[in-house]
Short mmCIF file of N, CA and C in Angstrom, two decimals:
data_model
loop_
_atom_site.label_atom_id
_atom_site.label_comp_id
_atom_site.label_asym_id
_atom_site.label_seq_id
_atom_site.Cartn_x
_atom_site.Cartn_y
_atom_site.Cartn_z
N GLY O 1 100.25 -50.62 57.65
CA GLY O 1 100.90 -49.52 57.00
C GLY O 1 99.91 -48.58 56.35
N SER O 2 100.44 -47.55 55.76
CA SER O 2 99.62 -46.53 55.11
C SER O 2 99.13 -47.01 53.76
N GLU O 3 97.97 -46.55 53.36
CA GLU O 3 97.44 -46.87 52.03
C GLU O 3 98.11 -46.00 50.96
N ASN O 4 98.79 -44.93 51.40
CA ASN O 4 99.38 -43.97 50.47
C ASN O 4 100.85 -44.34 50.23
N ILE O 5 101.09 -45.28 49.30
CA ILE O 5 102.44 -45.74 49.02
C ILE O 5 102.86 -45.15 47.68
N LEU O 6 103.93 -44.34 47.70
CA LEU O 6 104.42 -43.73 46.47
C LEU O 6 104.70 -44.82 45.44
N GLY O 7 104.15 -44.62 44.24
CA GLY O 7 104.35 -45.60 43.16
C GLY O 7 103.12 -46.45 42.88
N TYR O 8 102.14 -46.38 43.79
CA TYR O 8 100.93 -47.19 43.66
C TYR O 8 99.69 -46.31 43.78
N ASN O 9 98.65 -46.68 43.06
CA ASN O 9 97.37 -45.98 43.17
C ASN O 9 96.67 -46.44 44.44
N PRO O 10 95.87 -45.53 45.06
CA PRO O 10 95.08 -45.94 46.22
C PRO O 10 94.16 -47.11 45.83
N ARG O 11 94.03 -48.10 46.72
CA ARG O 11 93.26 -49.30 46.39
C ARG O 11 91.76 -49.11 46.49
N GLY O 12 91.30 -48.27 47.39
CA GLY O 12 89.87 -48.10 47.57
C GLY O 12 89.25 -49.28 48.30
N GLY O 13 90.02 -49.92 49.16
CA GLY O 13 89.53 -51.06 49.94
C GLY O 13 90.58 -52.16 50.01
N ARG O 14 90.62 -52.85 51.14
CA ARG O 14 91.64 -53.89 51.37
C ARG O 14 91.56 -55.05 50.38
N SER O 15 90.39 -55.33 49.87
CA SER O 15 90.23 -56.49 48.98
C SER O 15 90.65 -56.19 47.54
N LYS O 16 90.89 -54.92 47.24
CA LYS O 16 91.26 -54.55 45.87
C LYS O 16 92.78 -54.63 45.70
N PRO O 17 93.24 -55.02 44.51
CA PRO O 17 94.69 -55.16 44.30
C PRO O 17 95.37 -53.80 44.12
N TYR O 18 96.67 -53.79 44.40
CA TYR O 18 97.48 -52.60 44.13
C TYR O 18 97.74 -52.51 42.64
N THR O 19 97.72 -51.28 42.12
CA THR O 19 98.09 -51.03 40.73
C THR O 19 99.16 -49.95 40.72
N ILE O 20 100.02 -50.01 39.72
CA ILE O 20 101.13 -49.06 39.65
C ILE O 20 100.66 -47.72 39.10
N ASN O 21 101.11 -46.65 39.75
CA ASN O 21 100.94 -45.29 39.27
C ASN O 21 102.24 -44.96 38.54
N GLU O 22 102.18 -44.90 37.22
CA GLU O 22 103.39 -44.80 36.38
C GLU O 22 104.28 -43.61 36.74
N GLU O 23 103.69 -42.44 36.91
CA GLU O 23 104.49 -41.24 37.21
C GLU O 23 105.21 -41.38 38.55
N GLN O 24 104.46 -41.85 39.56
CA GLN O 24 105.07 -42.04 40.87
C GLN O 24 106.10 -43.17 40.86
N ALA O 25 105.81 -44.23 40.11
CA ALA O 25 106.75 -45.36 40.02
C ALA O 25 108.08 -44.90 39.43
N GLU O 26 108.02 -44.00 38.45
CA GLU O 26 109.26 -43.44 37.88
C GLU O 26 110.09 -42.76 38.96
N THR O 27 109.41 -42.06 39.88
CA THR O 27 110.11 -41.38 40.97
C THR O 27 110.78 -42.39 41.89
N VAL O 28 110.07 -43.46 42.25
CA VAL O 28 110.63 -44.49 43.13
C VAL O 28 111.86 -45.12 42.47
N ILE O 29 111.74 -45.44 41.19
CA ILE O 29 112.85 -46.06 40.46
C ILE O 29 114.03 -45.09 40.35
N LEU O 30 113.74 -43.81 40.15
CA LEU O 30 114.78 -42.79 40.09
C LEU O 30 115.52 -42.71 41.43
N ILE O 31 114.78 -42.73 42.53
CA ILE O 31 115.39 -42.70 43.87
C ILE O 31 116.31 -43.91 44.04
N LYS O 32 115.81 -45.10 43.67
CA LYS O 32 116.60 -46.33 43.79
C LYS O 32 117.87 -46.23 42.95
N GLU O 33 117.74 -45.80 41.69
CA GLU O 33 118.89 -45.75 40.79
C GLU O 33 119.93 -44.73 41.26
N MET O 34 119.47 -43.57 41.73
CA MET O 34 120.41 -42.56 42.22
C MET O 34 121.16 -43.09 43.44
N TYR O 35 120.43 -43.76 44.35
CA TYR O 35 121.08 -44.27 45.56
C TYR O 35 122.10 -45.36 45.21
N LEU O 36 121.71 -46.29 44.34
CA LEU O 36 122.62 -47.36 43.93
C LEU O 36 123.84 -46.80 43.17
N ALA O 37 123.67 -45.63 42.55
CA ALA O 37 124.79 -44.99 41.85
C ALA O 37 125.70 -44.23 42.81
N GLY O 38 125.35 -44.23 44.10
CA GLY O 38 126.22 -43.60 45.10
C GLY O 38 125.84 -42.21 45.53
N LYS O 39 124.68 -41.71 45.08
CA LYS O 39 124.25 -40.37 45.50
C LYS O 39 123.79 -40.41 46.96
N SER O 40 124.05 -39.33 47.68
CA SER O 40 123.60 -39.23 49.07
C SER O 40 122.11 -38.94 49.11
N LEU O 41 121.50 -39.14 50.27
CA LEU O 41 120.07 -38.84 50.43
C LEU O 41 119.81 -37.36 50.18
N THR O 42 120.73 -36.51 50.61
CA THR O 42 120.57 -35.07 50.38
C THR O 42 120.65 -34.74 48.90
N ASP O 43 121.60 -35.36 48.19
CA ASP O 43 121.71 -35.15 46.73
C ASP O 43 120.43 -35.60 46.03
N ILE O 44 119.86 -36.73 46.47
CA ILE O 44 118.62 -37.24 45.87
C ILE O 44 117.49 -36.26 46.13
N LYS O 45 117.39 -35.76 47.35
CA LYS O 45 116.35 -34.78 47.71
C LYS O 45 116.43 -33.56 46.79
N LEU O 46 117.63 -33.03 46.64
CA LEU O 46 117.81 -31.83 45.81
C LEU O 46 117.47 -32.10 44.35
N GLU O 47 117.84 -33.27 43.84
CA GLU O 47 117.55 -33.61 42.45
C GLU O 47 116.04 -33.79 42.23
N LEU O 48 115.36 -34.44 43.17
CA LEU O 48 113.90 -34.62 43.04
C LEU O 48 113.19 -33.27 43.03
N GLU O 49 113.65 -32.37 43.89
CA GLU O 49 113.04 -31.03 43.93
C GLU O 49 113.36 -30.26 42.66
N ARG O 50 114.58 -30.38 42.15
CA ARG O 50 114.97 -29.70 40.91
C ARG O 50 114.11 -30.18 39.74
N LEU O 51 113.83 -31.49 39.72
CA LEU O 51 113.03 -32.08 38.65
C LEU O 51 111.52 -31.85 38.83
N GLY O 52 111.13 -31.34 40.01
CA GLY O 52 109.71 -31.12 40.28
C GLY O 52 108.93 -32.40 40.54
N ARG O 53 109.62 -33.45 40.99
CA ARG O 53 108.94 -34.73 41.27
C ARG O 53 108.08 -34.58 42.52
N LYS O 54 106.89 -35.17 42.46
CA LYS O 54 105.94 -35.04 43.57
C LYS O 54 106.10 -36.17 44.59
N THR O 55 105.83 -35.82 45.85
CA THR O 55 105.83 -36.81 46.94
C THR O 55 104.54 -37.61 46.88
N ALA O 56 104.39 -38.57 47.78
CA ALA O 56 103.18 -39.41 47.82
C ALA O 56 101.92 -38.58 48.08
N THR O 57 102.09 -37.43 48.75
CA THR O 57 100.93 -36.58 49.04
C THR O 57 100.76 -35.46 48.02
N GLY O 58 101.60 -35.45 46.98
CA GLY O 58 101.48 -34.46 45.92
C GLY O 58 102.33 -33.23 46.11
N GLY O 59 103.07 -33.16 47.21
CA GLY O 59 103.93 -32.00 47.45
C GLY O 59 105.21 -32.07 46.63
N LYS O 60 105.92 -30.94 46.59
CA LYS O 60 107.18 -30.90 45.83
C LYS O 60 108.39 -30.71 46.73
N LEU O 61 108.16 -30.61 48.03
CA LEU O 61 109.25 -30.50 48.99
C LEU O 61 109.54 -31.88 49.56
N TRP O 62 110.75 -32.35 49.38
CA TRP O 62 111.14 -33.69 49.82
C TRP O 62 111.93 -33.61 51.12
N TYR O 63 111.80 -34.64 51.94
CA TYR O 63 112.57 -34.76 53.17
C TYR O 63 113.49 -35.97 53.05
N VAL O 64 114.69 -35.83 53.55
CA VAL O 64 115.66 -36.93 53.52
C VAL O 64 115.07 -38.15 54.22
N SER O 65 114.33 -37.94 55.31
CA SER O 65 113.73 -39.06 56.05
C SER O 65 112.71 -39.81 55.19
N SER O 66 111.96 -39.08 54.36
CA SER O 66 110.98 -39.73 53.46
C SER O 66 111.70 -40.58 52.42
N ILE O 67 112.78 -40.06 51.88
CA ILE O 67 113.56 -40.81 50.89
C ILE O 67 114.15 -42.06 51.52
N SER O 68 114.64 -41.92 52.74
CA SER O 68 115.20 -43.06 53.46
C SER O 68 114.15 -44.14 53.69
N ARG O 69 112.93 -43.72 54.06
CA ARG O 69 111.84 -44.70 54.28
C ARG O 69 111.46 -45.40 52.98
N ILE O 70 111.48 -44.67 51.87
CA ILE O 70 111.18 -45.29 50.58
C ILE O 70 112.22 -46.37 50.29
N LEU O 71 113.49 -46.05 50.51
CA LEU O 71 114.56 -47.01 50.27
C LEU O 71 114.49 -48.21 51.22
N ASP O 72 113.93 -48.00 52.41
CA ASP O 72 113.80 -49.07 53.41
C ASP O 72 112.58 -49.96 53.19
N ASN O 73 111.69 -49.56 52.29
CA ASN O 73 110.42 -50.26 52.14
C ASN O 73 110.55 -51.47 51.20
N PRO O 74 110.42 -52.70 51.73
CA PRO O 74 110.55 -53.90 50.89
C PRO O 74 109.34 -54.11 49.97
N PHE O 75 108.28 -53.34 50.17
CA PHE O 75 107.07 -53.48 49.37
C PHE O 75 107.36 -53.31 47.88
N TYR O 76 108.30 -52.40 47.56
CA TYR O 76 108.64 -52.15 46.16
C TYR O 76 109.26 -53.37 45.47
N ALA O 77 109.80 -54.28 46.29
CA ALA O 77 110.38 -55.52 45.75
C ALA O 77 109.43 -56.70 45.93
N GLY O 78 108.19 -56.42 46.38
CA GLY O 78 107.18 -57.48 46.51
C GLY O 78 107.18 -58.19 47.85
N TYR O 79 107.65 -57.51 48.90
CA TYR O 79 107.70 -58.11 50.23
C TYR O 79 107.10 -57.17 51.26
N GLN O 80 106.62 -57.76 52.35
CA GLN O 80 106.08 -57.01 53.46
C GLN O 80 106.95 -57.30 54.68
N ARG O 81 107.25 -56.28 55.46
CA ARG O 81 108.06 -56.44 56.67
C ARG O 81 107.15 -56.83 57.83
N LEU O 82 107.46 -57.92 58.51
CA LEU O 82 106.67 -58.39 59.64
C LEU O 82 107.54 -58.50 60.89
N GLY O 83 106.90 -58.46 62.05
CA GLY O 83 107.60 -58.63 63.32
C GLY O 83 108.27 -57.38 63.83
N GLN O 84 107.82 -56.20 63.36
CA GLN O 84 108.44 -54.95 63.80
C GLN O 84 108.02 -54.56 65.21
N GLU O 85 106.82 -55.00 65.59
CA GLU O 85 106.32 -54.69 66.93
C GLU O 85 105.80 -55.96 67.58
N LYS O 86 105.84 -55.96 68.90
CA LYS O 86 105.33 -57.10 69.66
C LYS O 86 104.43 -56.54 70.77
N ILE O 87 103.29 -57.19 70.97
CA ILE O 87 102.41 -56.78 72.07
C ILE O 87 102.83 -57.58 73.30
N ASN O 88 103.40 -56.86 74.28
CA ASN O 88 103.91 -57.54 75.48
C ASN O 88 102.84 -57.71 76.56
N ASP O 89 101.86 -56.84 76.57
CA ASP O 89 100.79 -56.94 77.56
C ASP O 89 99.46 -56.96 76.80
N PHE O 90 98.86 -58.13 76.74
CA PHE O 90 97.63 -58.30 75.96
C PHE O 90 96.51 -57.39 76.44
N LEU O 91 96.34 -57.24 77.76
CA LEU O 91 95.24 -56.41 78.28
C LEU O 91 95.45 -54.93 77.96
N GLU O 92 96.66 -54.45 78.09
CA GLU O 92 96.94 -53.05 77.81
C GLU O 92 97.20 -52.79 76.34
N GLN O 93 97.45 -53.86 75.57
CA GLN O 93 97.79 -53.74 74.15
C GLN O 93 99.01 -52.83 73.96
N LYS O 94 99.96 -52.98 74.88
CA LYS O 94 101.18 -52.18 74.81
C LYS O 94 102.13 -52.80 73.77
N ARG O 95 102.49 -51.98 72.77
CA ARG O 95 103.36 -52.46 71.69
C ARG O 95 104.80 -51.99 71.94
N GLU O 96 105.72 -52.91 71.66
CA GLU O 96 107.14 -52.56 71.79
C GLU O 96 107.83 -52.83 70.47
N LYS O 97 108.65 -51.89 70.06
CA LYS O 97 109.41 -52.03 68.83
C LYS O 97 110.45 -53.15 69.03
N GLN O 98 110.59 -54.00 68.03
CA GLN O 98 111.51 -55.13 68.09
C GLN O 98 112.83 -54.78 67.40
N PRO O 99 113.92 -55.45 67.81
CA PRO O 99 115.21 -55.20 67.14
C PRO O 99 115.13 -55.52 65.66
N LYS O 100 115.90 -54.79 64.85
CA LYS O 100 115.85 -54.97 63.39
C LYS O 100 116.14 -56.39 62.96
N ASP O 101 117.01 -57.10 63.70
CA ASP O 101 117.38 -58.46 63.29
C ASP O 101 116.27 -59.48 63.55
N SER O 102 115.21 -59.10 64.27
CA SER O 102 114.10 -60.04 64.50
C SER O 102 112.97 -59.83 63.48
N VAL O 103 113.09 -58.80 62.65
CA VAL O 103 112.11 -58.51 61.61
C VAL O 103 112.36 -59.43 60.42
N TYR O 104 111.29 -59.89 59.79
CA TYR O 104 111.46 -60.75 58.62
C TYR O 104 110.55 -60.29 57.48
N LEU O 105 110.87 -60.75 56.27
CA LEU O 105 110.12 -60.36 55.09
C LEU O 105 109.23 -61.50 54.62
N LYS O 106 108.01 -61.13 54.21
CA LYS O 106 107.05 -62.10 53.67
C LYS O 106 106.70 -61.67 52.25
N LYS O 107 106.76 -62.61 51.31
CA LYS O 107 106.41 -62.33 49.91
C LYS O 107 104.93 -62.00 49.82
N VAL O 108 104.60 -60.93 49.09
CA VAL O 108 103.20 -60.54 48.89
C VAL O 108 102.95 -60.39 47.39
N ASP O 109 101.69 -60.55 47.02
CA ASP O 109 101.30 -60.51 45.61
C ASP O 109 100.98 -59.07 45.20
N VAL O 110 102.02 -58.33 44.84
CA VAL O 110 101.86 -56.94 44.37
C VAL O 110 102.77 -56.74 43.16
N PRO O 111 102.40 -55.81 42.27
CA PRO O 111 103.32 -55.50 41.17
C PRO O 111 104.57 -54.83 41.76
N THR O 112 105.74 -55.30 41.36
CA THR O 112 106.98 -54.78 41.93
C THR O 112 107.58 -53.68 41.07
N LEU O 113 108.36 -52.82 41.72
CA LEU O 113 109.05 -51.75 41.01
C LEU O 113 110.53 -52.05 40.84
N TYR O 114 111.06 -52.95 41.67
CA TYR O 114 112.43 -53.42 41.49
C TYR O 114 112.63 -54.75 42.20
N SER O 115 113.79 -55.34 42.01
CA SER O 115 114.06 -56.70 42.48
C SER O 115 114.42 -56.75 43.96
N ILE O 116 114.26 -57.92 44.55
CA ILE O 116 114.67 -58.13 45.94
C ILE O 116 116.19 -57.97 46.07
N GLU O 117 116.91 -58.30 45.00
CA GLU O 117 118.37 -58.12 45.03
C GLU O 117 118.73 -56.64 45.15
N ASP O 118 118.02 -55.78 44.41
CA ASP O 118 118.25 -54.34 44.54
C ASP O 118 117.91 -53.87 45.95
N TYR O 119 116.82 -54.36 46.50
CA TYR O 119 116.42 -53.99 47.86
C TYR O 119 117.52 -54.38 48.85
N ARG O 120 118.03 -55.61 48.73
CA ARG O 120 119.08 -56.07 49.66
C ARG O 120 120.36 -55.26 49.49
N LYS O 121 120.70 -54.91 48.26
CA LYS O 121 121.89 -54.10 48.02
C LYS O 121 121.72 -52.72 48.67
N ILE O 122 120.54 -52.13 48.54
CA ILE O 122 120.25 -50.84 49.16
C ILE O 122 120.42 -50.94 50.67
N GLN O 123 119.88 -52.00 51.28
CA GLN O 123 119.97 -52.17 52.73
C GLN O 123 121.43 -52.31 53.17
N SER O 124 122.20 -53.04 52.39
CA SER O 124 123.63 -53.20 52.69
C SER O 124 124.36 -51.86 52.62
N MET O 125 124.06 -51.09 51.58
CA MET O 125 124.69 -49.77 51.42
C MET O 125 124.27 -48.83 52.56
N LYS O 126 122.99 -48.88 52.95
CA LYS O 126 122.51 -48.02 54.03
C LYS O 126 123.18 -48.40 55.35
N LYS O 127 123.35 -49.68 55.57
CA LYS O 127 123.99 -50.15 56.81
C LYS O 127 125.43 -49.65 56.86
N GLN O 128 126.15 -49.74 55.74
CA GLN O 128 127.53 -49.23 55.68
C GLN O 128 127.55 -47.73 55.92
N SER O 129 126.60 -47.02 55.32
CA SER O 129 126.51 -45.57 55.48
C SER O 129 126.22 -45.22 56.93
N ASP O 130 125.29 -45.95 57.57
CA ASP O 130 124.96 -45.71 58.98
C ASP O 130 126.18 -45.96 59.86
N THR O 131 126.94 -47.01 59.57
CA THR O 131 128.14 -47.33 60.33
C THR O 131 129.15 -46.20 60.18
N TYR O 132 129.32 -45.70 58.95
CA TYR O 132 130.24 -44.60 58.70
C TYR O 132 129.81 -43.36 59.49
N LEU O 133 128.51 -43.05 59.47
CA LEU O 133 128.02 -41.89 60.21
C LEU O 133 128.21 -42.07 61.71
N ASP O 134 127.99 -43.30 62.22
CA ASP O 134 128.22 -43.57 63.64
C ASP O 134 129.68 -43.30 64.01
N ILE O 135 130.61 -43.75 63.16
CA ILE O 135 132.04 -43.54 63.40
C ILE O 135 132.35 -42.05 63.34
N GLN O 136 131.78 -41.36 62.33
CA GLN O 136 131.98 -39.91 62.20
C GLN O 136 131.49 -39.18 63.44
N ASN O 137 130.29 -39.52 63.91
CA ASN O 137 129.72 -38.87 65.10
C ASN O 137 130.54 -39.17 66.33
N HIS O 138 131.01 -40.42 66.45
CA HIS O 138 131.84 -40.81 67.59
C HIS O 138 133.13 -40.00 67.59
N MET O 139 133.78 -39.88 66.41
CA MET O 139 135.02 -39.12 66.30
C MET O 139 134.77 -37.65 66.61
N ARG O 140 133.66 -37.10 66.13
CA ARG O 140 133.33 -35.70 66.38
C ARG O 140 133.16 -35.48 67.89
N MET O 141 132.45 -36.41 68.55
CA MET O 141 132.27 -36.28 70.00
C MET O 141 133.61 -36.40 70.72
N TRP O 142 134.47 -37.31 70.27
CA TRP O 142 135.76 -37.52 70.90
C TRP O 142 136.60 -36.25 70.78
N PHE O 143 136.62 -35.65 69.56
CA PHE O 143 137.39 -34.43 69.36
C PHE O 143 136.81 -33.28 70.19
N GLN O 144 135.47 -33.19 70.25
CA GLN O 144 134.86 -32.13 71.05
C GLN O 144 135.19 -32.32 72.52
N TYR O 145 135.14 -33.56 73.00
CA TYR O 145 135.46 -33.84 74.40
C TYR O 145 136.92 -33.47 74.67
N GLY O 146 137.80 -33.86 73.73
CA GLY O 146 139.22 -33.55 73.89
C GLY O 146 139.47 -32.05 73.95
N ARG O 147 138.78 -31.30 73.11
CA ARG O 147 138.92 -29.86 73.08
C ARG O 147 138.39 -29.26 74.38
N ILE O 148 137.24 -29.73 74.84
CA ILE O 148 136.64 -29.23 76.09
C ILE O 148 137.57 -29.55 77.25
N CYS O 149 138.11 -30.76 77.26
CA CYS O 149 138.99 -31.19 78.35
C CYS O 149 140.26 -30.33 78.36
N MET O 150 140.85 -30.07 77.16
CA MET O 150 142.07 -29.29 77.09
C MET O 150 141.83 -27.86 77.54
N GLU O 151 140.64 -27.34 77.21
CA GLU O 151 140.34 -25.96 77.57
C GLU O 151 140.00 -25.80 79.04
N SER O 152 139.41 -26.85 79.64
CA SER O 152 138.93 -26.68 81.02
C SER O 152 139.66 -27.56 82.02
N CYS O 153 140.54 -28.44 81.59
CA CYS O 153 141.23 -29.34 82.54
C CYS O 153 142.48 -28.69 83.08
#
């Protein structure tokens, strides 16, 4: 993964421990609290920009995808995600992304910003939200197909 993790100071080498960057950690905790309170990713983006909160690279423009990745990162709860990729051809070093259900978490020795229970609750909420969006998109496609069919059939 990247050395630039919002909420932590750069380590300056793999053997050095992670330390919390207080200002950035407040932003991570704010993102978590807003999401657990039921705010959408777009609402969180707008609030972070309104408050002038900085991204991991120091910018003030937030992307919904960045917020989603922060919420998906188990590192904040003291875990590392393993098994995301598999090398299927050793000679070519071809990597293939693995299904989400084959990924597992490993406890790591880092200062945490929130609990594993909060992380799991976030993942559960995101899964429900993704399912809702899938249903919404499916219904939208069905209605569009129906409209196209009625107009051209």
